[in-house]
XYZ file of C-alpha atoms in Angstrom:
710
model
C 82.597 159.502 81.237
C 84.099 159.270 84.711
C 84.144 155.994 86.671
C 84.143 155.419 90.423
C 87.772 155.409 91.542
C 89.496 153.566 94.402
C 92.974 154.201 95.727
C 95.568 151.387 95.773
C 94.781 150.225 99.318
C 91.024 150.267 98.690
C 91.542 148.417 95.393
C 93.539 145.661 97.144
C 90.896 145.292 99.865
C 88.149 145.141 97.242
C 90.024 142.485 95.263
C 90.667 140.388 98.367
C 86.988 140.494 99.350
C 85.640 139.694 95.902
C 88.041 136.752 95.481
C 86.277 134.989 98.354
C 83.013 135.077 96.425
C 83.992 134.903 92.754
C 87.085 133.547 90.996
C 87.676 133.241 87.258
C 89.821 130.552 85.654
C 91.599 133.237 83.599
C 92.508 136.644 84.983
C 92.922 137.896 81.404
C 90.119 136.771 79.098
C 91.153 135.572 75.594
C 90.509 138.257 73.021
C 88.642 135.867 70.714
C 87.666 132.234 70.241
C 90.858 131.481 68.293
C 93.123 132.432 71.198
C 90.810 130.607 73.584
C 90.929 127.368 71.544
C 94.675 127.586 70.996
C 95.296 128.026 74.720
C 93.518 124.726 75.426
C 92.374 126.106 78.797
C 88.889 126.005 80.268
C 87.299 129.441 80.597
C 84.819 130.089 83.362
C 84.337 131.021 86.995
C 83.373 129.710 90.403
C 80.762 131.494 92.522
C 80.415 131.044 96.283
C 77.618 133.596 96.923
C 77.507 133.363 100.732
C 81.248 133.018 101.390
C 80.906 136.487 102.925
C 78.153 136.854 105.511
C 75.293 139.312 104.879
C 76.664 142.824 105.175
C 76.161 145.005 108.223
C 73.201 147.353 108.433
C 75.297 150.497 107.909
C 76.585 149.176 104.549
C 73.203 148.251 103.054
C 71.752 150.219 100.141
C 68.053 150.679 99.512
C 66.433 149.683 96.205
C 65.965 153.285 95.087
C 69.704 153.889 95.569
C 70.809 151.464 92.859
C 70.030 152.329 89.244
C 69.420 149.756 86.495
C 70.273 149.856 82.806
C 67.230 150.477 80.619
C 68.623 148.151 77.937
C 70.031 145.029 79.692
C 68.731 145.655 83.246
C 72.225 145.351 84.749
C 72.852 147.278 87.960
C 74.886 150.462 88.208
C 78.353 149.536 89.468
C 81.846 150.863 90.029
C 82.717 150.355 86.335
C 79.747 152.391 85.072
C 80.716 155.776 83.660
C 78.880 158.953 84.687
C 78.961 162.297 82.860
C 80.005 165.457 84.687
C 76.444 166.606 85.365
C 75.375 163.093 86.475
C 72.450 163.321 84.066
C 73.345 160.124 82.203
C 75.494 157.047 82.689
C 77.249 154.337 80.686
C 76.438 150.631 81.268
C 79.636 148.602 81.614
C 77.941 145.421 80.340
C 75.884 146.335 77.245
C 77.715 149.681 76.738
C 74.554 151.700 76.148
C 74.026 155.237 77.428
C 71.250 155.609 80.014
C 69.685 159.066 79.763
C 68.650 159.113 83.403
C 70.254 160.894 86.356
C 72.425 159.009 88.844
C 71.783 159.464 92.555
C 74.336 161.670 94.290
C 76.220 159.272 96.569
C 78.313 161.969 98.241
C 75.581 162.406 100.873
C 75.725 158.718 101.915
C 77.085 157.806 105.338
C 80.821 156.837 105.149
C 80.383 153.033 105.283
C 77.520 153.091 102.805
C 79.379 155.457 100.487
C 82.419 153.175 100.474
C 80.311 150.077 99.835
C 78.565 151.776 96.871
C 81.969 152.149 95.189
C 83.043 148.509 95.616
C 82.652 145.378 93.498
C 80.243 143.775 95.981
C 77.144 145.702 97.006
C 74.126 144.594 98.987
C 70.610 145.988 98.710
C 67.624 145.516 100.982
C 64.692 144.393 98.852
C 61.110 145.258 99.686
C 59.173 142.053 100.278
C 56.241 140.876 98.240
C 53.107 141.319 100.354
C 52.461 137.561 100.230
C 55.847 136.879 101.883
C 55.593 139.397 104.725
C 55.770 137.607 108.059
C 57.179 134.447 106.479
C 58.794 132.045 108.932
C 61.529 129.523 108.054
C 60.526 125.909 108.527
C 62.854 123.022 109.326
C 61.601 119.466 108.979
C 63.334 116.211 109.929
C 62.278 113.212 107.847
C 63.449 109.957 109.459
C 63.683 106.486 107.878
C 62.600 103.912 110.485
C 62.411 100.939 108.102
C 65.864 99.369 108.386
C 67.611 101.347 111.100
C 69.602 99.672 113.822
C 69.510 101.052 117.351
C 72.997 102.542 116.928
C 71.939 104.166 113.656
C 68.822 105.624 115.204
C 70.902 106.983 118.095
C 73.133 108.841 115.609
C 70.063 110.278 113.854
C 68.505 111.433 117.134
C 71.761 113.064 118.201
C 71.968 114.801 114.812
C 68.436 116.220 115.017
C 69.117 117.496 118.534
C 72.395 119.031 117.313
C 70.467 120.840 114.574
C 67.738 121.911 116.989
C 70.263 123.540 119.307
C 71.491 125.934 116.625
C 68.224 126.739 114.799
C 66.607 130.137 115.428
C 64.133 129.936 118.300
C 61.430 131.718 116.287
C 61.504 129.225 113.395
C 59.089 126.324 112.877
C 60.045 122.682 113.317
C 58.411 119.418 112.295
C 59.159 115.701 112.657
C 57.965 112.953 110.286
C 58.984 109.308 109.987
C 58.573 106.964 107.038
C 58.539 103.194 106.604
C 55.440 101.261 105.612
C 53.522 104.381 106.705
C 54.016 108.135 107.033
C 54.356 108.954 110.730
C 53.242 112.479 111.712
C 54.289 113.816 115.117
C 51.850 116.174 116.830
C 54.379 118.457 118.535
C 51.818 120.552 120.380
C 51.751 118.022 123.268
C 54.365 117.238 125.890
C 53.570 113.528 125.528
C 54.475 112.440 121.961
C 51.495 111.809 119.691
C 52.299 109.842 116.515
C 49.669 109.513 113.801
C 50.157 107.003 110.956
C 49.092 107.193 107.305
C 49.538 103.711 105.765
C 51.387 103.627 102.421
C 49.672 101.334 99.915
C 51.505 98.985 97.581
C 52.452 99.974 94.047
C 51.456 103.454 92.908
C 48.228 103.648 94.910
C 49.715 106.139 97.370
C 47.735 106.701 100.593
C 44.045 106.823 101.472
C 44.290 110.360 102.863
C 46.421 113.478 102.489
C 48.614 114.781 105.325
C 46.472 117.913 105.829
C 43.435 115.709 106.493
C 45.202 114.037 109.419
C 47.086 116.832 111.186
C 46.587 120.612 110.878
C 49.494 122.909 110.173
C 49.589 124.374 113.690
C 50.237 120.955 115.247
C 52.542 119.440 112.646
C 54.876 122.472 112.632
C 55.463 124.368 115.877
C 57.661 127.247 117.017
C 60.849 125.990 118.646
C 60.858 128.639 121.385
C 57.418 127.542 122.666
C 57.704 123.775 122.155
C 61.338 122.744 122.541
C 60.627 120.250 125.308
C 57.827 118.697 123.262
C 60.167 118.332 120.285
C 62.886 116.693 122.384
C 60.365 114.238 123.820
C 59.176 113.362 120.315
C 62.744 112.805 119.093
C 63.446 110.497 122.034
C 60.321 108.456 121.228
C 61.300 107.535 117.634
C 61.284 103.751 117.270
C 62.382 101.290 114.567
C 59.558 99.882 112.442
C 58.519 96.251 112.831
C 59.202 95.594 109.124
C 61.651 96.804 106.479
C 59.145 98.387 104.088
C 60.450 101.794 103.021
C 57.966 104.196 101.382
C 60.328 107.147 100.954
C 59.020 108.102 97.478
C 55.384 108.218 98.583
C 56.352 110.226 101.660
C 58.155 112.829 99.501
C 55.225 113.081 97.073
C 52.620 113.555 99.812
C 54.841 116.006 101.686
C 55.120 118.199 98.589
C 51.352 117.940 98.122
C 51.083 119.327 101.662
C 53.388 122.270 100.898
C 51.419 122.932 97.719
C 48.093 123.404 99.543
C 49.715 125.515 102.283
C 51.195 128.481 100.372
C 52.131 130.140 103.659
C 55.008 127.614 103.845
C 57.532 129.187 101.452
C 60.856 128.904 103.264
C 61.467 125.219 103.903
C 64.501 123.058 104.631
C 64.002 119.289 104.914
C 66.656 117.035 106.488
C 66.177 113.435 105.317
C 67.854 110.634 107.286
C 67.941 107.493 105.117
C 69.085 103.992 106.078
C 67.870 101.818 103.199
C 66.478 101.726 99.649
C 62.885 102.668 98.868
C 61.181 99.285 98.373
C 57.512 100.158 98.932
C 55.079 102.469 97.141
C 56.204 104.821 94.373
C 59.796 105.768 93.540
C 61.334 102.391 94.337
C 65.146 102.225 94.305
C 65.714 98.607 95.394
C 67.399 97.561 92.169
C 70.446 95.299 91.972
C 71.932 96.833 88.806
C 74.250 99.213 90.752
C 73.852 101.717 87.901
C 75.291 105.207 88.311
C 72.261 106.494 86.413
C 68.729 107.013 87.806
C 66.245 104.138 87.537
C 63.354 106.530 86.898
C 62.521 110.226 86.552
C 60.213 110.193 89.596
C 62.539 112.005 92.026
C 63.744 114.420 89.349
C 60.132 115.474 88.798
C 59.519 115.765 92.542
C 62.723 117.813 92.887
C 61.477 120.251 90.247
C 58.236 120.624 92.205
C 60.188 121.148 95.414
C 62.327 123.896 93.899
C 59.231 125.778 92.713
C 57.668 125.406 96.176
C 60.764 126.686 97.995
C 61.598 123.297 99.541
C 65.276 122.376 99.918
C 66.258 118.771 100.699
C 69.406 117.707 102.551
C 70.059 113.963 102.234
C 71.973 112.120 104.972
C 72.579 108.445 104.178
C 73.801 106.009 106.824
C 74.590 102.578 105.428
C 73.348 99.619 107.497
C 75.853 97.377 105.666
C 78.836 98.155 103.462
C 77.307 96.428 100.427
C 73.807 97.941 100.791
C 72.874 100.159 97.836
C 70.156 102.709 98.629
C 69.608 104.172 95.167
C 71.219 107.593 95.590
C 71.673 107.761 91.796
C 67.884 108.004 91.518
C 66.917 110.300 94.405
C 70.011 112.582 94.589
C 68.093 115.137 92.474
C 66.067 116.087 95.555
C 69.230 117.890 96.682
C 70.885 118.615 93.349
C 67.873 120.582 92.068
C 67.065 122.438 95.301
C 70.457 123.620 96.604
C 70.712 120.968 99.317
C 73.562 118.753 100.518
C 74.238 115.027 100.195
C 76.309 113.169 102.778
C 77.027 109.431 102.888
C 78.229 107.708 106.074
C 79.474 104.166 105.571
C 79.116 103.179 109.215
C 77.848 104.464 112.567
C 81.357 104.011 113.986
C 83.010 107.445 114.277
C 80.058 108.892 112.327
C 80.404 112.691 112.154
C 76.814 113.404 111.089
C 75.896 115.381 114.265
C 78.991 117.569 113.889
C 78.424 118.044 110.152
C 74.846 119.235 110.673
C 75.923 121.633 113.416
C 78.681 122.954 111.114
C 76.234 123.407 108.231
C 73.743 125.430 110.270
C 76.407 127.495 112.035
C 76.851 129.641 108.930
C 74.379 131.662 106.907
C 71.374 129.730 105.611
C 69.470 131.297 102.713
C 66.033 130.495 101.289
C 64.285 130.964 97.935
C 67.390 132.290 96.216
C 67.929 133.324 92.611
C 71.202 133.765 90.728
C 71.250 135.881 87.582
C 74.404 136.033 85.438
C 74.965 138.958 83.061
C 78.032 139.310 80.852
C 79.391 141.536 78.129
C 77.615 140.666 74.883
C 80.627 138.903 73.274
C 80.453 135.903 75.639
C 77.891 134.009 77.682
C 77.393 130.986 79.956
C 77.899 127.644 78.206
C 77.532 125.160 81.091
C 76.577 125.318 84.773
C 77.703 122.914 87.507
C 76.197 122.844 90.988
C 73.019 122.283 92.988
C 70.405 124.432 91.272
C 67.488 124.434 88.869
C 67.635 126.427 85.658
C 64.684 128.753 85.258
C 62.400 127.471 82.514
C 61.492 130.913 81.170
C 64.539 133.123 81.673
C 68.008 132.536 80.298
C 70.964 132.619 82.730
C 68.620 132.597 85.743
C 69.003 129.829 88.329
C 66.802 128.833 91.269
C 68.242 127.664 94.590
C 65.577 126.819 97.153
C 68.357 126.660 99.741
C 71.948 127.914 99.964
C 74.520 127.709 102.745
C 77.864 129.424 103.237
C 79.848 126.489 101.799
C 77.900 126.143 98.554
C 79.506 126.885 95.186
C 78.339 126.971 91.570
C 80.688 126.806 88.571
C 80.080 128.367 85.165
C 81.859 127.712 81.882
C 81.911 130.502 79.282
C 81.830 130.546 75.493
C 81.972 133.241 72.834
C 78.584 134.210 71.435
C 79.842 135.104 67.970
C 82.959 135.792 65.947
C 83.361 139.143 67.691
C 86.484 139.905 69.693
C 86.557 141.169 73.258
C 87.339 144.716 72.260
C 87.568 147.541 74.768
C 84.855 149.567 73.065
C 84.315 152.824 74.854
C 87.021 151.800 77.296
C 84.906 148.955 78.701
C 86.651 145.679 79.501
C 84.838 142.313 79.547
C 82.485 142.400 82.516
C 80.575 139.853 84.601
C 77.751 140.810 86.945
C 76.105 138.372 89.358
C 72.811 139.306 91.012
C 72.081 137.012 93.964
C 68.654 137.519 95.566
C 68.044 135.648 98.806
C 66.172 135.486 102.101
C 68.237 134.953 105.222
C 67.536 134.620 108.930
C 68.140 137.941 110.645
C 67.367 137.467 114.318
C 68.107 141.108 115.091
C 64.735 142.071 113.688
C 62.043 142.660 116.314
C 59.262 140.682 114.674
C 60.351 139.524 111.242
C 62.860 136.714 111.229
C 63.493 136.672 107.458
C 65.017 139.541 105.521
C 65.318 139.766 101.745
C 68.568 140.989 100.229
C 70.102 141.415 96.789
C 73.852 140.912 96.504
C 75.337 142.459 93.352
C 78.848 141.356 92.370
C 80.566 142.984 89.395
C 84.049 142.186 88.082
C 86.040 143.193 85.034
C 88.946 141.365 83.451
C 91.757 142.462 81.160
C 92.064 141.039 77.656
C 94.773 138.626 76.535
C 95.880 138.702 72.887
C 98.239 135.714 72.937
C 98.315 132.127 74.143
C 101.349 132.884 76.315
C 99.682 135.728 78.211
C 96.479 133.662 78.564
C 98.461 130.871 80.220
C 100.239 133.361 82.475
C 96.898 134.643 83.754
C 95.402 131.182 84.434
C 94.304 130.033 87.890
C 95.192 126.320 87.903
C 92.793 125.558 90.758
C 89.736 126.961 88.936
C 90.748 125.359 85.624
C 91.105 122.026 87.422
C 87.735 122.524 89.129
C 86.000 123.050 85.777
C 87.803 120.041 84.313
C 86.657 117.835 87.203
C 83.056 118.950 86.732
C 83.210 118.070 83.024
C 84.784 114.680 83.767
C 82.127 113.755 86.329
C 79.426 114.462 83.773
C 81.421 112.456 81.241
C 81.434 109.421 83.569
C 77.626 109.561 83.686
C 77.326 110.040 79.921
C 80.168 107.878 78.600
C 81.482 105.667 81.408
C 84.787 105.423 83.292
C 87.154 104.317 80.502
C 86.033 106.980 78.033
C 86.397 109.634 80.723
C 89.939 108.483 81.543
C 90.794 108.830 77.847
C 89.138 112.256 77.757
C 91.337 113.409 80.665
C 94.555 112.262 79.006
C 93.503 113.669 75.628
C 92.686 117.060 77.179
C 96.069 117.288 78.926
C 97.980 116.106 75.840
C 96.257 118.631 73.582
C 96.800 121.402 76.159
C 100.531 120.614 76.337
C 100.848 120.271 72.554
C 99.072 123.541 71.817
C 101.254 125.346 74.335
C 104.370 124.051 72.573
C 102.984 125.009 69.151
C 101.853 128.504 70.092
C 104.496 129.512 72.627
C 107.599 127.528 71.632
C 107.325 127.348 67.802
C 106.203 123.720 67.821
C 109.211 122.468 69.812
C 108.504 120.187 72.773
C 109.421 121.879 76.049
C 110.304 120.388 79.406
C 106.917 120.551 81.118
C 108.659 121.338 84.422
C 109.535 124.803 83.088
C 105.848 125.821 83.150
C 104.326 126.194 86.607
C 100.799 126.091 85.186
C 101.320 122.965 83.066
C 103.138 121.239 85.909
C 100.321 122.010 88.353
C 97.673 120.794 85.916
C 99.711 117.653 85.194
C 99.893 116.886 88.927
C 96.156 117.486 89.295
C 95.399 115.310 86.267
C 97.604 112.482 87.528
C 95.857 112.495 90.899
C 92.477 112.577 89.183
C 93.431 109.651 86.932
C 93.962 107.433 90.000
C 91.096 108.868 92.045
C 87.891 106.968 92.844
C 85.965 109.366 90.596
C 87.477 107.715 87.513
C 88.051 104.271 88.983
C 86.186 101.309 87.514
C 86.307 99.834 91.015
C 83.436 102.160 91.916
C 81.182 101.208 89.017
C 79.457 98.723 91.342
C 79.343 101.186 94.256
C 76.780 103.600 92.885
C 75.906 105.249 96.221
C 79.540 106.010 97.012
C 80.325 107.431 93.556
C 77.156 109.524 93.505
C 77.910 110.851 97.000
C 81.296 112.069 95.706
C 79.587 113.557 92.662
C 77.014 115.363 94.819
C 79.655 116.751 97.188
C 82.207 117.736 94.545
C 79.681 119.631 92.405
C 78.882 121.927 95.351
C 82.182 122.696 97.107
C 84.667 125.398 96.180
C 87.675 124.562 93.945
C 90.181 124.720 96.807
C 88.371 121.990 98.762
C 87.819 119.999 95.565
C 91.539 120.206 94.870
C 92.288 118.904 98.377
C 89.926 115.972 97.872
C 91.701 114.882 94.704
C 95.193 116.350 94.994
C 95.938 116.821 98.722
C 97.668 119.990 99.852
C 100.969 119.470 101.654
C 102.301 122.131 104.031
C 105.515 122.137 106.040
C 105.777 123.834 109.451
C 108.698 124.892 111.597
C 109.097 123.836 115.213
C 107.135 126.911 116.397
C 104.295 126.277 113.909
C 105.117 128.839 111.210
C 104.383 127.846 107.604
C 107.614 127.274 105.683
C 106.161 126.113 102.385
C 102.807 125.103 100.932
C 101.618 123.545 97.665
C 104.294 120.895 98.049
C 104.120 117.671 95.995
C 102.392 114.712 97.664
C 105.599 112.625 97.576
C 106.670 114.289 100.797
C 108.791 111.585 102.478
C 111.971 113.557 101.791
C 110.642 117.003 102.704
C 111.841 117.058 106.306
C 114.553 119.641 105.709
C 116.612 120.851 108.695
C 114.138 123.634 109.545
C 110.998 121.512 108.965
C 109.494 119.836 112.036
C 105.940 119.053 110.908
C 104.191 118.261 107.652
C 100.409 118.589 107.242
C 98.629 116.675 104.487
C 95.068 117.870 103.867
C 92.946 115.299 102.000
C 89.575 117.005 102.743
C 88.045 113.974 104.480
C 91.120 113.606 106.688
C 94.069 115.756 107.747
C 97.351 113.963 108.516
C 100.102 115.402 110.705
C 103.623 113.946 110.337
C 106.514 114.920 112.602
C 110.259 114.511 112.329
C 110.716 113.687 116.001
C 108.671 113.527 119.165
C 107.531 117.049 120.004
C 104.475 118.971 121.184
C 102.478 120.334 118.293
C 102.778 124.155 118.514
C 99.796 126.425 119.235
C 100.180 128.235 115.882
C 99.971 124.880 114.145
C 96.799 123.993 116.082
C 95.287 127.331 115.111
C 96.071 126.628 111.465
C 94.478 123.159 111.718
C 91.334 124.573 113.344
C 90.980 127.212 110.622
C 91.380 124.535 107.948
C 88.804 122.224 109.522
C 86.295 125.057 110.020
C 86.538 126.128 106.372
C 84.751 123.028 105.056
C 81.249 121.545 105.182
C 82.371 118.182 106.563
C 84.243 117.187 109.723
C 87.709 116.082 108.656
C 89.283 113.276 110.655
C 92.568 114.357 112.265
C 95.267 111.665 112.078
C 98.539 112.196 113.955
C 101.411 109.960 112.909
C 104.264 108.763 115.084
C 107.636 110.490 114.871
C 109.686 109.429 111.882
C 106.769 107.700 110.154
C 107.066 108.233 106.422
C 104.187 109.045 104.143
C 103.301 109.530 100.525
C 100.120 109.531 98.519
C 101.367 109.310 94.973
C 100.388 105.668 94.481
C 104.051 104.591 94.241
C 104.445 100.853 94.486
C 100.953 99.950 93.311
C 100.929 97.603 90.321
C 97.909 99.323 88.764
C 98.871 102.950 89.299
C 101.470 104.853 87.331
C 103.891 106.967 89.284
C 103.861 110.638 88.472
C 107.201 110.419 86.671
C 106.005 107.696 84.319
C 102.786 109.682 83.848
C 104.874 112.670 82.703
C 106.947 110.520 80.339
C 103.779 109.157 78.763
C 102.385 112.690 78.425
C 105.567 113.975 76.754
C 105.620 110.972 74.403
C 102.006 111.532 73.329
C 102.573 115.280 72.901
C 105.668 114.599 70.783
C 103.676 112.292 68.486
C 100.906 114.867 68.151
C 103.371 117.652 67.362
C 104.949 115.513 64.645
C 101.550 114.612 63.184
C 100.506 118.281 63.177
C 103.773 119.270 61.484
C 103.284 116.657 58.758
C 99.707 117.833 58.240
C 100.893 121.437 57.870
C 103.503 120.374 55.314
C 100.822 118.596 53.275
C 98.608 121.683 53.375
C 101.526 123.899 52.330
C 102.372 121.620 49.362
C 98.730 121.615 48.370
C 98.676 125.413 48.351
C 101.853 125.568 46.225
C 100.422 123.043 43.738
C 97.146 124.992 43.517
C 99.051 128.203 42.804
C 101.348 126.767 40.066
C 99.162 124.230 38.246
C 96.362 125.619 36.097
C 93.317 123.411 35.554
C 92.662 122.280 31.910
C 89.649 124.535 31.460
C 91.851 127.570 32.152
C 94.611 126.499 29.764
């Protein structure tokens, strides 16, 4: 059967586009579980579904123009074979023959025809009648229990920043919480605030929200009521006491969404300044545990996901040592596709800029991700902000998604079968991402439903050496970091540090055994092993695995929440900073340099940029104006992330390094490598001795006959 063909230029463009959305840790998939285990590498992928904006109108397919497999329900794609008469087609995932005709795509308009032959396609989905006319809703939930005036000023500025970029046709609401739930009636120019007292313990409130304020006055269209909203924001005041009923407020808010089914596309921004110490869901515990104190917020998060409510959590600490209980309520974001941001002070707080940045890109609602693979392998683990569907395997709910959000998947073999190219079909992955997004070009409707179908194939590797050659160190490291963060929660810091070193030692040892006949190699001769060793060393001294953070639960959980949702490149920068050298005119001379960069000012190098995600440092050899090309590069780097990185410019001649050299408690990278080689050498020797024992045992069994056979 004939497949859809692309010429070399089209193939390169297709590959470049798809790599923005989906990257696998191995370009060549191991042929079987034996090769996979011997390679020691993590096998999976990272998905950033909205890294590319919704496609243009002329590229969109209609539902009827995309066939589905009758066996596995995968979508027709560029790897599907079609017979000469187009009366039947071959599914590239389950490999069955579909005895149904394929639509003739030769009559499509040029842009649409090209898109139908690429790895990423987008389909306009007909809306369910109950969702027609749906309007996105944005709600700000403000903690007034322990806020200072400076903190409240930052929150007000942030809400205004968000308001300025939200679609004019969307709905907006404003609620405060403290010892009561404060509902703003936004239909008046003079702010009206109605209070629902929160009772002690688990008693809740005397009345429900819908009994106090009708939908039309609690949530109003921005275009008709912007002045009213601004007046209400300006009127927010700090509570007279420090009672914080956040849990009760969340529960009653979800009750409100439950009885108003018209509200299906909801994004809630929560501004928190203290622990919940009143009503249900209390988090004012002094244990500093990284684990949740109760399942209350996890249960509420599951409700929220089903109701199409996405929570973004913005924490501003009133004091450095204040613990708010993020370990317990982080699930409100982790299960709904939201974001978590922690600000340790109001000084230089970038919350307003971060919110503006977040809403500047595509915002999606009520999204679903379905993963389909060739039958020999499947998804083993998932990392990211989502909720697994309770009824359908490999289906994930995301009440909200933004353009920065990523999800990682780890694969495993389903059986002893090999990844054979049966019928000429290579191992295939197909992602179906269904989502609603704000399309303001529509005359009346503001929300449009789309289906993004992403299909990739990979070659097969039949040796450990070729598997290593095809590895993407950044994606492997990303998967490793996800596993280690879960390990910290399950096993603690020390066990996770041991797990990291064990993983790297076994990886190095197995490479020597399978590629170099069991002889220890110089790790510097392998680019992949050297990169992973550098990543692992940085991770071993990072706050993620530091026992110093075991009493700073909010901070550790904020890292966890951020790192599970960003793409591997940004995650790498957060743990192993990227170092780039520039010439005097701003051209990049070299990137991916080691962090010990003090000696990297070669004759043609004038500037060095160190990107640590939260901050970007610029070092210069001598006093000089930073070139325009360099500024453009910095702006592109800062705009490619969900947080506002602090720009730090260092004086001429100032030296820098971030390898931990000189610290009594941190090994230098060189000593780290020596320790790794020593451990690998011991393991190789132990494995060799074990093999000798097994060989002697086999010889003995073959030459010595048991008495009963004599």
